[in-house]
Backbone as ProteinMPNN parsed JSONL, in Angstrom:
{"seq_chain_A": "MLTTIGNSITFSQPDPQKGWSGRWGMAATAEASDYSGQLSAMLAAQVGGQVDLQRFNHAKLERSPTYVAPEPALVARANRSDLVVVELGDNALNGDEGAQDFGDRLARLLAEVRPANGNLVCVGTWWRKGKLDAAIRTACIREGGTFVNLAGFLDRPENRGSAAATGATDAGVLSHPGDAGMRAIAAAIFQAVGARLPAKR", "coords_chain_A": {"N_chain_A": [[-13.383, 6.091, -7.319], [-10.32, 4.509, -6.902], [-7.074, 4.766, -5.701], [-3.94, 3.383, -5.28], [-0.843, 3.559, -3.647], [2.445, 2.607, -3.287], [5.006, 0.257, -2.274], [6.66, -2.707, -3.397], [4.701, -4.421, -2.455], [2.398, -3.238, -3.225], [2.702, -2.759, -6.014], [4.628, -4.405, -8.416], [7.04, -4.762, -10.928], [7.788, -7.417, -13.309], [10.311, -9.773, -12.296], [12.471, -11.755, -13.431], [14.785, -13.062, -12.461], [14.186, -13.611, -9.864], [12.098, -15.252, -10.12], [9.677, -14.052, -10.362], [6.823, -13.039, -12.055], [4.681, -11.361, -12.224], [2.65, -8.347, -12.646], [1.727, -6.719, -10.526], [0.772, -6.529, -7.055], [3.397, -7.908, -5.225], [3.807, -11.413, -4.805], [1.145, -12.074, -4.758], [-1.221, -14.121, -6.528], [-2.514, -13.23, -8.775], [-3.634, -10.29, -10.553], [-6.136, -9.512, -9.62], [-6.012, -10.531, -7.102], [-4.236, -9.268, -5.405], [-3.833, -6.832, -2.708], [-4.931, -4.416, -3.558], [-6.6, -5.175, -5.699], [-8.394, -6.903, -4.381], [-9.488, -5.17, -2.477], [-10.69, -3.357, -4.202], [-12.706, -5.016, -5.247], [-14.266, -5.414, -2.96], [-15.146, -2.808, -2.503], [-16.554, -2.39, -4.869], [-18.672, -4.17, -4.558], [-19.967, -2.898, -2.521], [-20.717, -0.381, -3.597], [-22.119, -1.151, -5.783], [-21.209, -1.346, -8.439], [-18.596, -0.953, -10.981], [-15.212, -0.254, -9.965], [-12.864, 2.223, -10.461], [-9.611, 1.559, -10.611], [-6.175, 2.16, -9.922], [-2.767, 1.347, -9.618], [0.279, 2.471, -8.128], [3.809, 2.456, -7.98], [5.862, 3.834, -5.659], [8.252, 3.483, -4.348], [10.73, 4.625, -4.3], [10.681, 6.777, -2.604], [11.056, 5.644, -0.132], [13.712, 4.838, -0.152], [15.306, 7.022, -0.541], [17.321, 9.678, 0.82], [16.32, 12.18, 0.72], [13.388, 14.143, -0.089], [11.212, 12.744, -2.533], [9.376, 13.738, -5.101], [6.083, 12.868, -6.231], [4.911, 11.816, -9.509], [3.266, 14.228, -11.611], [0.884, 13.254, -12.826], [0.118, 11.181, -11.12], [-0.444, 12.622, -8.765], [-2.561, 14.265, -9.651], [-4.543, 12.357, -10.231], [-4.84, 11.113, -7.71], [-5.806, 13.228, -6.149], [-8.372, 13.448, -7.136], [-9.578, 11.158, -6.343], [-11.8, 8.806, -4.668], [-10.863, 7.224, -2.686], [-7.65, 6.993, -1.376], [-4.91, 4.974, -0.911], [-1.972, 4.621, 0.877], [0.902, 2.815, 1.023], [3.707, 2.466, 2.352], [7.057, 2.229, 3.676], [8.288, -0.123, 4.634], [10.792, -0.508, 3.429], [12.285, 1.608, 4.257], [14.944, 3.944, 4.374], [17.649, 3.29, 6.512], [15.991, 1.969, 8.26], [14.229, 1.451, 11.347], [15.758, 3.296, 12.715], [15.845, 5.454, 11.082], [13.305, 6.448, 11.196], [11.997, 8.899, 11.931], [12.894, 10.738, 10.002], [11.919, 9.487, 7.683], [9.185, 9.62, 8.237], [8.77, 12.383, 8.042], [9.249, 12.784, 5.297], [7.23, 11.2, 4.262], [4.956, 12.544, 5.188], [5.023, 14.83, 3.607], [4.52, 13.702, 1.105], [1.921, 12.692, 1.547], [0.51, 15.055, 1.913], [0.489, 15.974, -0.669], [-0.88, 14.002, -2.134], [-3.332, 13.478, -0.965], [-6.851, 13.042, -1.196], [-9.157, 15.458, -2.522], [-11.865, 15.38, -1.865], [-12.223, 12.927, -0.714], [-11.186, 9.89, 0.952], [-8.261, 9.191, 2.888], [-5.938, 6.667, 3.461], [-3.384, 5.199, 5.383], [-1.129, 2.586, 5.38], [0.386, 0.424, 7.699], [3.643, -1.125, 8.351], [4.515, -4.225, 6.799], [6.519, -5.932, 7.592], [6.781, -5.608, 10.345], [7.827, -3.129, 11.827], [8.28, -1.228, 14.354], [8.95, 1.501, 15.177], [8.86, 2.805, 12.739], [6.19, 2.338, 12.071], [4.963, 3.928, 14.008], [5.834, 6.451, 13.178], [4.656, 6.571, 10.639], [1.948, 6.5, 11.331], [1.714, 8.922, 12.782], [2.312, 10.835, 10.777], [0.234, 10.305, 9.03], [-2.152, 10.856, 10.483], [-1.7, 13.545, 10.908], [-2.129, 14.547, 8.38], [-4.795, 14.16, 8.062], [-5.6, 11.548, 7.628], [-6.388, 7.971, 7.902], [-4.934, 5.523, 9.873], [-3.873, 2.21, 9.302], [-3.027, -0.592, 10.958], [-0.796, -3.281, 10.486], [0.17, -5.125, 12.234], [1.037, -8.338, 13.32], [0.01, -9.672, 11.124], [1.966, -10.827, 9.462], [2.835, -12.902, 11.03], [1.243, -15.106, 10.694], [1.555, -17.989, 8.928], [0.019, -18.712, 6.663], [-0.558, -16.32, 5.508], [1.59, -15.515, 4.023], [3.537, -15.463, 0.928], [3.356, -18.088, -1.558], [5.351, -20.606, -2.935], [4.391, -22.676, -4.514], [2.018, -21.595, -5.457], [2.742, -19.253, -6.809], [5.014, -19.773, -8.336], [7.39, -18.594, -7.83], [10.686, -18.617, -6.401], [12.379, -17.227, -4.817], [13.294, -16.168, -1.59], [12.804, -13.614, -0.646], [10.711, -12.687, -2.261], [8.717, -14.509, -1.507], [8.301, -13.82, 1.112], [6.614, -11.748, 1.028], [3.125, -10.691, 1.22], [0.887, -13.315, 0.449], [-2.056, -14.424, -1.36], [-3.961, -14.73, 0.737], [-2.856, -13.106, 2.726], [-2.916, -10.657, 1.39], [-5.676, -10.406, 1.186], [-6.301, -10.071, 3.876], [-5.11, -7.594, 4.377], [-6.596, -5.946, 2.625], [-9.148, -6.274, 3.759], [-8.78, -5.12, 6.271], [-8.344, -2.45, 5.587], [-10.782, -1.877, 4.341], [-12.542, -2.257, 6.466], [-11.771, -0.129, 8.055], [-12.5, 2.199, 6.635], [-14.71, 1.723, 5.028], [-17.367, 2.276, 5.776], [-17.56, 4.973, 5.407], [-17.698, 5.403, 2.76], [-19.59, 5.608, -0.355], [-22.647, 3.727, -0.598], [-24.503, 1.167, -2.366], [-27.773, 1.809, -3.662]], "CA_chain_A": [[-12.026, 5.944, -7.856], [-9.368, 4.002, -5.916], [-5.667, 4.907, -6.075], [-3.044, 2.813, -4.279], [0.533, 4.026, -3.831], [3.245, 1.87, -2.324], [6.237, -0.405, -2.721], [6.381, -3.931, -4.161], [3.46, -5.032, -1.984], [1.336, -2.6, -4.011], [2.918, -2.997, -7.446], [5.992, -4.798, -8.769], [7.3, -5.24, -12.281], [8.374, -8.764, -13.319], [11.725, -9.93, -11.957], [12.731, -13.16, -13.766], [15.831, -13.644, -11.626], [13.57, -14.049, -8.609], [10.967, -16.097, -10.432], [8.447, -13.26, -10.233], [6.384, -12.647, -13.391], [3.476, -10.527, -12.15], [2.66, -6.877, -12.747], [0.78, -6.323, -9.492], [1.391, -6.672, -5.747], [4.262, -9.083, -5.205], [3.439, -12.682, -4.167], [-0.244, -12.441, -5.067], [-1.238, -15.004, -7.693], [-3.134, -12.551, -9.915], [-3.905, -8.873, -10.326], [-7.354, -9.393, -8.812], [-5.796, -11.135, -5.789], [-3.436, -8.446, -4.501], [-4.739, -6.109, -1.811], [-5.65, -3.405, -4.335], [-7.664, -5.849, -6.427], [-9.405, -7.407, -3.454], [-10.168, -4.002, -1.927], [-11.546, -2.859, -5.274], [-13.886, -5.886, -5.308], [-15.09, -5.106, -1.783], [-15.785, -1.508, -2.738], [-17.518, -2.559, -5.963], [-19.857, -4.815, -3.992], [-20.678, -1.907, -1.7], [-21.316, 0.693, -4.401], [-22.959, -1.729, -6.813], [-20.686, -1.062, -9.775], [-17.158, -1.047, -11.168], [-14.353, 0.722, -9.303], [-11.703, 2.626, -11.261], [-8.432, 1.3, -9.779], [-4.833, 2.24, -10.497], [-1.688, 1.142, -8.663], [1.524, 3.189, -8.405], [4.952, 2.153, -7.131], [6.648, 5.04, -5.325], [9.192, 2.994, -3.348], [11.936, 5.469, -4.249], [10.574, 7.651, -1.441], [11.595, 4.908, 1.01], [15.167, 4.625, -0.24], [16.016, 8.29, -0.742], [17.471, 10.483, 2.038], [15.608, 13.439, 0.509], [12.033, 13.954, -0.595], [11.041, 12.43, -3.951], [8.01, 14.142, -5.451], [5.382, 11.965, -7.145], [4.625, 12.349, -10.834], [2.047, 15.058, -11.635], [-0.296, 12.463, -13.165], [-0.276, 10.479, -9.904], [-1.044, 13.615, -7.865], [-3.856, 14.684, -10.207], [-5.494, 11.267, -10.047], [-5.091, 10.928, -6.28], [-6.633, 14.334, -5.66], [-9.75, 13.241, -7.597], [-10.018, 9.82, -5.929], [-12.661, 8.609, -3.504], [-10.021, 6.606, -1.668], [-6.224, 6.858, -1.658], [-4.206, 4.131, 0.057], [-0.515, 4.756, 0.784], [1.53, 1.659, 1.677], [5.141, 2.707, 2.235], [7.783, 2.246, 4.932], [9.05, -1.337, 4.912], [12.163, -0.409, 2.915], [12.773, 2.954, 4.577], [16.379, 4.102, 4.592], [18.087, 3.185, 7.907], [15.017, 1.247, 9.067], [13.622, 2.152, 12.478], [16.607, 4.413, 13.127], [15.535, 6.596, 10.224], [11.849, 6.577, 11.187], [11.538, 10.286, 11.959], [13.155, 11.339, 8.683], [10.958, 8.927, 6.737], [7.883, 10.187, 8.555], [8.707, 13.745, 7.489], [9.113, 12.664, 3.841], [5.905, 10.651, 4.001], [3.963, 13.603, 5.408], [5.02, 15.685, 2.407], [3.815, 12.963, 0.058], [0.494, 12.639, 1.879], [-0.065, 16.378, 1.667], [0.31, 16.128, -2.114], [-1.761, 13.007, -2.77], [-4.623, 13.286, -0.289], [-7.962, 13.412, -2.08], [-9.837, 16.704, -2.175], [-13.171, 15.09, -1.269], [-12.277, 11.499, -0.441], [-10.557, 9.361, 2.162], [-6.852, 8.82, 2.835], [-5.548, 5.591, 4.376], [-1.961, 4.859, 5.399], [-0.964, 1.215, 5.858], [1.628, 0.197, 8.431], [4.623, -2.013, 7.735], [4.246, -5.671, 6.768], [7.602, -6.63, 8.292], [6.764, -5.277, 11.77], [8.837, -2.146, 12.203], [7.499, -0.447, 15.295], [9.196, 2.943, 15.133], [8.348, 3.278, 11.455], [4.733, 2.365, 12.166], [4.595, 5.109, 14.795], [6.061, 7.634, 12.333], [3.626, 6.557, 9.589], [0.686, 6.87, 11.989], [1.755, 10.355, 13.091], [2.216, 11.584, 9.515], [-1.089, 10.073, 8.448], [-3.136, 11.62, 11.25], [-1.423, 14.964, 10.658], [-2.693, 14.916, 7.079], [-6.218, 13.862, 8.036], [-5.834, 10.189, 7.169], [-6.656, 6.87, 8.832], [-3.828, 4.564, 9.906], [-4.253, 0.798, 9.426], [-1.881, -1.339, 11.481], [-0.719, -4.669, 10.016], [0.875, -5.929, 13.241], [0.558, -9.7, 13.505], [-0.385, -10.309, 9.864], [3.076, -11.635, 8.957], [3.057, -14.039, 11.917], [0.425, -16.239, 10.256], [2.206, -18.532, 7.733], [-0.882, -18.731, 5.512], [-0.626, -14.975, 4.917], [2.789, -15.264, 3.213], [3.526, -15.97, -0.427], [3.537, -19.526, -1.737], [6.103, -20.993, -4.134], [3.521, -23.514, -5.341], [0.977, -20.769, -6.074], [3.292, -18.18, -7.659], [6.147, -20.219, -9.142], [8.597, -17.893, -7.385], [11.519, -19.389, -5.489], [13.174, -16.3, -4.017], [12.743, -16.013, -0.243], [12.303, -12.247, -0.502], [9.387, -12.635, -2.89], [7.773, -15.315, -0.749], [8.017, -13.2, 2.409], [5.535, -10.799, 0.785], [1.822, -11.313, 1.459], [0.211, -14.064, -0.598], [-3.458, -14.04, -1.551], [-4.642, -14.605, 2.029], [-2.33, -11.901, 3.369], [-3.47, -9.517, 0.661], [-7.087, -10.308, 1.583], [-6.323, -9.52, 5.228], [-4.814, -6.159, 4.268], [-7.764, -5.305, 2.012], [-10.256, -6.285, 4.72], [-8.478, -4.147, 7.322], [-8.587, -1.122, 5.014], [-12.23, -1.738, 4.132], [-13.167, -2.117, 7.778], [-11.448, 1.183, 8.602], [-13.103, 3.336, 5.93], [-15.833, 1.336, 4.174], [-18.625, 2.908, 6.178], [-17.565, 6.382, 4.973], [-17.794, 5.456, 1.294], [-20.976, 5.436, -0.824], [-23.206, 2.371, -0.7], [-25.506, 1.072, -3.407], [-29.134, 2.121, -3.213]], "C_chain_A": [[-11.072, 5.565, -6.717], [-7.957, 4.119, -6.466], [-4.816, 4.34, -4.948], [-1.599, 3.146, -4.649], [1.407, 3.287, -2.83], [4.543, 1.339, -2.89], [5.85, -1.681, -3.465], [5.136, -4.667, -3.681], [2.275, -4.484, -2.774], [1.485, -2.891, -5.499], [4.383, -3.324, -7.696], [6.049, -5.243, -10.22], [7.863, -6.664, -12.221], [9.866, -8.743, -12.998], [12.094, -11.399, -12.185], [13.787, -13.821, -12.901], [15.283, -14.176, -10.306], [12.369, -14.963, -8.847], [9.632, -15.38, -10.315], [8.038, -12.738, -11.608], [5.179, -11.706, -13.389], [3.73, -9.06, -12.415], [1.585, -6.345, -11.799], [1.493, -6.496, -8.154], [2.134, -7.981, -5.594], [3.762, -10.182, -4.279], [1.956, -12.986, -4.238], [-0.242, -13.251, -6.351], [-1.819, -14.347, -8.936], [-3.404, -11.098, -9.547], [-5.123, -8.686, -9.416], [-7.146, -9.858, -7.375], [-4.877, -10.327, -4.883], [-4.376, -7.574, -3.673], [-5.522, -5.034, -2.545], [-6.842, -4.025, -5.056], [-8.777, -6.334, -5.521], [-10.168, -6.265, -2.784], [-11.127, -3.409, -2.949], [-12.826, -3.68, -5.375], [-14.82, -5.63, -4.131], [-15.849, -3.8, -1.972], [-16.842, -1.609, -3.831], [-18.802, -3.199, -5.459], [-20.674, -3.819, -3.173], [-21.387, -0.859, -2.546], [-22.211, 0.157, -5.506], [-22.512, -1.413, -8.223], [-19.179, -1.175, -9.807], [-16.422, 0.058, -10.4], [-13.139, 0.97, -10.187], [-10.472, 2.544, -10.364], [-7.152, 1.522, -10.567], [-3.814, 2.154, -9.375], [-0.464, 1.938, -9.096], [2.604, 2.705, -7.449], [5.751, 3.447, -6.92], [7.665, 4.691, -4.234], [10.458, 3.835, -3.268], [11.878, 6.462, -3.093], [11.17, 6.978, -0.21], [13.123, 4.943, 1.018], [15.973, 5.907, -0.364], [16.155, 9.053, 0.581], [16.754, 11.837, 1.927], [14.251, 13.155, -0.116], [12.041, 13.694, -2.094], [9.58, 12.714, -4.305], [7.37, 13.131, -6.385], [5.153, 12.63, -8.498], [3.329, 13.16, -10.811], [0.784, 14.262, -11.941], [-0.805, 11.677, -11.957], [-1.009, 11.437, -8.97], [-2.439, 14.003, -8.35], [-4.913, 13.608, -9.997], [-5.859, 11.105, -8.567], [-6.021, 12.006, -5.743], [-8.096, 14.182, -6.047], [-10.356, 11.95, -7.043], [-10.988, 9.865, -4.75], [-11.86, 8.028, -2.345], [-8.589, 6.503, -2.183], [-5.596, 6.036, -0.534], [-2.711, 4.288, -0.182], [0.114, 3.671, 1.649], [3.029, 1.77, 1.455], [5.779, 2.65, 3.624], [8.654, 1.034, 5.184], [10.515, -1.246, 4.505], [12.802, 0.927, 3.244], [14.266, 2.942, 4.895], [16.691, 4.117, 6.09], [17.043, 2.571, 8.84], [14.416, 2.085, 10.179], [14.447, 3.363, 12.911], [16.346, 5.665, 12.286], [14.057, 6.93, 10.198], [11.375, 8.021, 11.135], [11.729, 10.961, 10.607], [12.182, 10.796, 7.645], [9.568, 9.496, 6.982], [7.709, 11.587, 7.998], [8.526, 13.702, 5.976], [7.715, 12.164, 3.476], [4.827, 11.718, 4.171], [3.89, 14.545, 4.209], [4.288, 15.014, 1.257], [2.309, 12.969, 0.319], [-0.188, 13.971, 1.618], [-0.334, 16.598, 0.181], [-0.772, 15.216, -2.674], [-3.108, 12.835, -2.079], [-5.754, 13.78, -1.183], [-8.682, 14.665, -1.586], [-11.143, 16.436, -1.44], [-13.339, 13.611, -0.93], [-11.572, 11.141, 0.85], [-9.114, 8.951, 1.902], [-6.586, 7.758, 3.884], [-4.049, 5.365, 4.252], [-1.823, 3.493, 6.056], [0.384, 1.086, 6.561], [2.514, -0.828, 7.747], [4.194, -3.482, 7.839], [5.258, -6.415, 7.615], [7.818, -6.099, 9.706], [7.909, -4.361, 12.198], [8.157, -1.071, 13.048], [7.694, 1.052, 15.227], [8.706, 3.543, 13.821], [6.83, 3.34, 11.474], [4.262, 3.599, 12.927], [4.756, 6.39, 13.97], [5.013, 7.729, 11.226], [2.288, 7.013, 10.181], [0.638, 8.371, 12.256], [1.584, 11.191, 11.838], [0.813, 11.485, 8.938], [-2.158, 10.902, 9.162], [-2.955, 13.113, 11.015], [-2.061, 15.438, 9.364], [-4.163, 14.5, 6.935], [-6.569, 12.463, 7.581], [-6.126, 9.209, 8.292], [-5.52, 5.866, 8.737], [-4.361, 3.155, 10.108], [-3.011, -0.005, 9.793], [-1.926, -2.78, 11.0], [-0.009, -5.587, 11.013], [0.218, -7.296, 13.396], [0.197, -10.416, 12.217], [0.697, -11.253, 9.355], [3.263, -12.908, 9.775], [2.275, -15.279, 11.498], [0.998, -16.781, 8.945], [1.32, -18.508, 6.495], [-1.006, -17.37, 4.831], [0.556, -14.677, 3.997], [2.671, -15.903, 1.831], [3.832, -17.461, -0.495], [4.287, -19.811, -3.027], [5.223, -21.808, -5.07], [2.502, -22.669, -6.092], [1.542, -19.774, -7.085], [4.362, -18.653, -8.628], [7.444, -19.541, -8.761], [9.367, -18.777, -6.403], [12.319, -18.508, -4.54], [12.506, -16.072, -2.655], [12.176, -14.615, -0.022], [10.918, -12.078, -1.092], [8.368, -13.326, -1.996], [7.501, -14.778, 0.656], [6.961, -12.102, 2.276], [4.188, -11.478, 1.077], [1.305, -12.067, 0.241], [-1.248, -13.643, -0.676], [-4.187, -13.838, -0.229], [-4.164, -13.37, 2.776], [-2.849, -10.643, 2.717], [-4.942, -9.301, 1.032], [-7.201, -9.695, 2.977], [-6.053, -8.017, 5.215], [-6.022, -5.415, 3.711], [-8.916, -5.208, 3.006], [-10.029, -5.267, 5.83], [-8.72, -2.723, 6.829], [-10.085, -0.881, 4.868], [-12.954, -1.532, 5.458], [-12.943, -0.711, 8.338], [-12.23, 2.312, 7.934], [-14.356, 2.996, 5.119], [-17.118, 2.056, 4.5], [-18.708, 4.364, 5.722], [-17.775, 6.531, 3.466], [-19.225, 5.178, 0.841], [-21.376, 3.968, -0.86], [-24.271, 2.348, -1.778], [-26.903, 1.298, -2.836], [-30.116, 1.074, -3.711]], "O_chain_A": [[-11.033, 6.239, -5.688], [-7.668, 3.634, -7.56], [-4.944, 4.758, -3.797], [-1.193, 3.031, -5.805], [1.134, 3.336, -1.63], [5.104, 1.881, -3.843], [4.799, -1.718, -4.106], [4.568, -5.461, -4.431], [1.275, -5.174, -2.97], [0.51, -3.23, -6.17], [5.273, -2.605, -7.241], [5.204, -6.011, -10.679], [8.369, -7.074, -11.177], [10.586, -7.82, -13.378], [12.04, -12.202, -11.254], [13.699, -15.019, -12.63], [15.857, -15.086, -9.709], [11.708, -15.395, -7.903], [8.585, -16.014, -10.184], [8.828, -12.06, -12.264], [4.71, -11.301, -14.453], [4.87, -8.594, -12.41], [0.669, -5.629, -12.202], [2.719, -6.601, -8.131], [1.564, -9.051, -5.811], [3.355, -9.934, -3.144], [1.538, -14.064, -3.817], [0.651, -13.085, -7.183], [-1.636, -14.854, -10.043], [-3.401, -10.731, -8.372], [-5.134, -7.81, -8.551], [-7.995, -9.616, -6.518], [-4.742, -10.657, -3.705], [-5.584, -7.573, -3.908], [-6.67, -4.764, -2.19], [-7.947, -3.483, -5.034], [-9.957, -6.198, -5.843], [-11.371, -6.383, -2.549], [-12.241, -3.008, -2.609], [-13.908, -3.124, -5.565], [-16.04, -5.63, -4.297], [-17.032, -3.696, -1.646], [-17.901, -0.99, -3.735], [-19.895, -2.82, -5.878], [-21.903, -3.883, -3.134], [-22.524, -0.487, -2.254], [-22.978, 0.911, -6.106], [-23.344, -1.232, -9.112], [-18.549, -1.459, -8.789], [-16.945, 1.157, -10.213], [-12.468, 0.028, -10.61], [-10.304, 3.363, -9.46], [-7.048, 1.127, -11.728], [-3.958, 2.786, -8.329], [-0.195, 2.068, -10.29], [2.358, 2.557, -6.251], [6.242, 4.06, -7.868], [7.912, 5.481, -3.323], [11.184, 3.767, -2.276], [12.919, 6.943, -2.644], [11.726, 7.651, 0.658], [13.744, 5.063, 2.074], [17.202, 5.874, -0.297], [15.218, 9.077, 1.378], [16.602, 12.549, 2.92], [14.001, 12.056, -0.61], [12.779, 14.337, -2.84], [8.672, 12.013, -3.859], [8.052, 12.585, -7.252], [5.196, 13.855, -8.614], [2.398, 12.823, -10.079], [-0.276, 14.55, -11.385], [-2.014, 11.52, -11.781], [-2.071, 11.105, -8.445], [-3.383, 14.064, -7.563], [-6.047, 13.911, -9.627], [-7.032, 10.978, -8.217], [-6.928, 11.714, -4.963], [-8.973, 14.72, -5.371], [-11.539, 11.685, -7.259], [-11.002, 10.807, -3.957], [-12.14, 8.303, -1.178], [-8.344, 5.994, -3.277], [-5.735, 6.366, 0.644], [-2.233, 4.112, -1.303], [-0.115, 3.615, 2.857], [3.56, 1.231, 0.484], [5.138, 2.976, 4.623], [9.664, 1.14, 5.878], [11.381, -1.834, 5.153], [13.757, 1.338, 2.585], [14.771, 2.058, 5.586], [16.075, 4.866, 6.848], [17.182, 2.638, 10.062], [14.129, 3.269, 9.998], [13.898, 4.343, 13.415], [16.597, 6.787, 12.727], [13.592, 7.616, 9.288], [10.455, 8.345, 10.383], [10.844, 11.667, 10.124], [11.672, 11.552, 6.818], [8.853, 9.819, 6.034], [6.626, 11.944, 7.534], [7.749, 14.479, 5.421], [7.1, 12.635, 2.519], [3.888, 11.783, 3.378], [2.807, 15.002, 3.842], [3.534, 15.655, 0.526], [1.518, 13.222, -0.59], [-1.329, 14.013, 1.157], [-1.264, 17.314, -0.189], [-1.502, 15.605, -3.585], [-3.954, 12.097, -2.582], [-5.628, 14.809, -1.846], [-8.798, 14.896, -0.383], [-11.499, 17.159, -0.51], [-14.459, 13.105, -0.866], [-11.386, 11.982, 1.728], [-8.785, 8.432, 0.835], [-6.953, 7.914, 5.048], [-3.507, 5.343, 3.147], [-2.334, 3.267, 7.153], [1.398, 1.582, 6.071], [2.171, -1.34, 6.681], [3.598, -3.909, 8.828], [4.925, -7.398, 8.277], [8.94, -6.14, 10.211], [8.848, -4.8, 12.862], [7.546, -0.137, 12.527], [6.72, 1.804, 15.218], [8.196, 4.663, 13.798], [6.241, 4.287, 10.953], [3.282, 4.238, 12.543], [3.927, 7.297, 14.049], [4.537, 8.817, 10.905], [1.585, 7.826, 9.58], [-0.374, 9.018, 11.983], [0.806, 12.146, 11.825], [0.272, 12.462, 8.421], [-2.969, 11.568, 8.519], [-3.931, 13.86, 10.934], [-2.485, 16.589, 9.257], [-4.708, 14.49, 5.832], [-7.707, 12.205, 7.189], [-6.115, 9.564, 9.471], [-5.18, 5.409, 7.645], [-5.201, 2.923, 10.977], [-2.059, -0.081, 9.017], [-2.964, -3.434, 11.091], [0.37, -6.705, 10.665], [-0.995, -7.401, 13.579], [0.086, -11.642, 12.206], [0.398, -12.345, 8.873], [3.796, -13.894, 9.265], [2.613, -16.39, 11.907], [0.933, -16.087, 7.93], [1.817, -18.306, 5.387], [-1.501, -17.277, 3.707], [0.53, -13.687, 3.265], [1.823, -16.764, 1.596], [4.479, -18.019, 0.391], [3.91, -19.321, -4.091], [5.3, -21.649, -6.289], [2.155, -22.98, -7.231], [0.905, -19.483, -8.097], [4.598, -18.001, -9.646], [8.497, -19.871, -9.306], [8.78, -19.576, -5.674], [12.878, -19.001, -3.561], [11.304, -15.816, -2.58], [11.192, -14.444, 0.698], [10.057, -11.416, -0.512], [7.284, -12.796, -1.755], [6.57, -15.233, 1.32], [6.468, -11.584, 3.278], [4.121, -12.704, 1.172], [1.284, -11.529, -0.867], [-1.631, -12.616, -0.117], [-4.95, -12.883, -0.082], [-4.964, -12.664, 3.39], [-3.183, -9.672, 3.397], [-5.396, -8.166, 1.174], [-8.098, -8.891, 3.231], [-6.686, -7.259, 5.95], [-6.428, -4.385, 4.249], [-9.584, -4.177, 3.087], [-10.974, -4.621, 6.284], [-9.241, -1.886, 7.567], [-10.591, 0.183, 5.224], [-13.874, -0.719, 5.55], [-13.814, -0.162, 9.013], [-12.588, 3.285, 8.598], [-14.998, 3.896, 4.578], [-17.881, 2.41, 3.601], [-19.799, 4.931, 5.657], [-18.0, 7.631, 2.961], [-19.996, 4.571, 1.585], [-20.555, 3.088, -1.118], [-24.878, 3.376, -2.079], [-27.167, 1.009, -1.669], [-31.312, 1.168, -3.433]]}, "name": "protein", "num_of_chains": 1, "seq": "MLTTIGNSITFSQPDPQKGWSGRWGMAATAEASDYSGQLSAMLAAQVGGQVDLQRFNHAKLERSPTYVAPEPALVARANRSDLVVVELGDNALNGDEGAQDFGDRLARLLAEVRPANGNLVCVGTWWRKGKLDAAIRTACIREGGTFVNLAGFLDRPENRGSAAATGATDAGVLSHPGDAGMRAIAAAIFQAVGARLPAKR"}
């Protein structure tokens, strides 16, 4: 069971004003092409069967000055998961200047959603925010998780969203990872924890 929790990179509702019509990770061309979908496919190939995947947007934790508890259903599912991926921080209140406060809020979330018998992964920021990455890493290690750094991923133009591929025209949408960027994120997560997960016999 795979549970991913994050901001719009993980899951975004349609936003017609921005030309975004998906119900998955923003700027990917399809549900199967965002990092959750591509990671799920990698895991399925390893275990030799379907992977139960669900995405959750919990971006309100980034924007709130106080802790925002996740829904009980999210917590219950995460606790039963084989792998929980938390991708939060890019939109943190006050940016790098608020890194310590965000790290404290994130640590509380991780303590609630970490799987009882699985693996926890925390993904660094897509938009290269060094102090936030350091705070995310600290919180993640404190809660027994593995930190995956995305430094340098945004620098490669092919990793960003494409207007031709998505139909979106908004610069904010297109600065999100496109299919190649999503694949890079999924591969980095898989490389970090794949060996700890069951393999097909």
